[in-house]
């Protein structure tokens, strides 16, 4: 057993006009390398906040996040920058999360340019084409604007962008919930394919039990910020 991600008594509180809101309230979980932890629970139970806090998109209130056994709270700026590249997020709504004024090339290339991974335009172009092929997006769309493409293709752009920095861990936040049912299976299959090919570790957030059963090795059930049940997928859904 080799956990890539662990949380220890993780807490994330929000200050609200009605007092402190315990959005993530003492969560202990671990995700082994190459595995998927499904996170389920009703709307508002803290799933997104948990994912964002682990990725350090939100500052935590208390507790620890361990990456490959190391407490990332102690990281300096440079180490944190590199760490951020290893952890990515795929969002529910590819319509909202992709900039409509940017082309497919610009969206996928942006992390590569910002992080100064490649020197020349040609190298970046090759990398973008490779990523498009990896997620099954035809080359002819490279200069299309994201809003010109359908939901499934947009989600492929989001996945290609998330893969651009060769991450190890990806938080998938309801990645198929906004898609037509006919497209959902394609995107789920793509995510499972990529996991196998690239050895990715996933936290898969969803409210859809059929989806989570299909994709998860282990499942955590949240209720008002707390983990009320955690079990291997097979046990949680065992036949009587
Ligand atoms: P879920 O993803 O399970 O729907 P969220 O993590 O989005 O739940 O939200 C958990 C709780 O935290 C909700 O009550 C939500 O309203 C609250 N919340 C989320 N983000 C913020 C914020 N930035 N400020 C205040 N409250 C927030
Ligand atoms: P999700 O559950 O997918 O995060 P929401 O609509 O609950 O979607 O939240 C959208 C954004 O608004 C998130 O960044 C979340 O942190 C923030 N948010 C959610 N609830 C609140 C709240 N009560 N106050 C402030 N921000 C919030």
PDB file of N, CA and C and ligand atoms in Angstrom, residues 48 52 92 173, ligand 2:
ATOM      1  N   UNK A  48     -16.723  19.570  -2.895  1.00  0.00           N
ATOM      2  CA  UNK A  48     -15.851  20.478  -3.659  1.00  0.00           C
ATOM      3  C   UNK A  48     -14.828  21.145  -2.758  1.00  0.00           C
ATOM      4  N   UNK A  52     -10.833  21.105  -3.232  1.00  0.00           N
ATOM      5  CA  UNK A  52     -10.079  22.349  -3.403  1.00  0.00           C
ATOM      6  C   UNK A  52      -9.084  22.577  -2.287  1.00  0.00           C
ATOM      7  N   UNK A  92     -16.755  20.425 -13.325  1.00  0.00           N
ATOM      8  CA  UNK A  92     -18.048  19.940 -13.785  1.00  0.00           C
ATOM      9  C   UNK A  92     -18.437  20.540 -15.127  1.00  0.00           C
ATOM     10  N   UNK A 173     -14.113  16.884 -10.353  1.00  0.00           N
ATOM     11  CA  UNK A 173     -15.274  17.405  -9.618  1.00  0.00           C
ATOM     12  C   UNK A 173     -16.506  17.335 -10.517  1.00  0.00           C
TER      13      UNK A 173
HETATM   14  P1  LIG B   2     -19.920  23.553  -6.201  1.00  0.00           P
HETATM   15  O1  LIG B   2     -20.705  22.838  -5.144  1.00  0.00           O
HETATM   16  O2  LIG B   2     -19.766  22.767  -7.465  1.00  0.00           O
HETATM   17  O3  LIG B   2     -18.639  24.150  -5.711  1.00  0.00           O
HETATM   18  P2  LIG B   2     -21.422  25.946  -5.812  1.00  0.00           P
HETATM   19  O4  LIG B   2     -22.422  26.631  -6.691  1.00  0.00           O
HETATM   20  O5  LIG B   2     -21.823  25.427  -4.481  1.00  0.00           O
HETATM   21  O6  LIG B   2     -20.820  24.780  -6.705  1.00  0.00           O
HETATM   22  O7  LIG B   2     -20.156  26.918  -5.591  1.00  0.00           O
HETATM   23  C1  LIG B   2     -19.614  27.683  -6.617  1.00  0.00           C
HETATM   24  C2  LIG B   2     -18.527  28.566  -6.025  1.00  0.00           C
HETATM   25  O8  LIG B   2     -19.069  29.431  -5.022  1.00  0.00           O
HETATM   26  C3  LIG B   2     -17.435  27.753  -5.335  1.00  0.00           C
HETATM   27  O9  LIG B   2     -16.176  28.354  -5.572  1.00  0.00           O
HETATM   28  C4  LIG B   2     -17.787  27.812  -3.865  1.00  0.00           C
HETATM   29  O10 LIG B   2     -16.622  27.743  -3.054  1.00  0.00           O
HETATM   30  C5  LIG B   2     -18.458  29.184  -3.755  1.00  0.00           C
HETATM   31  N1  LIG B   2     -19.529  29.169  -2.745  1.00  0.00           N
HETATM   32  C6  LIG B   2     -20.427  28.182  -2.506  1.00  0.00           C
HETATM   33  N2  LIG B   2     -21.244  28.500  -1.486  1.00  0.00           N
HETATM   34  C7  LIG B   2     -20.839  29.732  -1.070  1.00  0.00           C
HETATM   35  C8  LIG B   2     -21.281  30.600  -0.048  1.00  0.00           C
HETATM   36  N3  LIG B   2     -22.272  30.292   0.791  1.00  0.00           N
HETATM   37  N4  LIG B   2     -20.653  31.779   0.082  1.00  0.00           N
HETATM   38  C9  LIG B   2     -19.652  32.107  -0.728  1.00  0.00           C
HETATM   39  N5  LIG B   2     -19.184  31.339  -1.704  1.00  0.00           N
HETATM   40  C10 LIG B   2     -19.767  30.155  -1.878  1.00  0.00           C
END
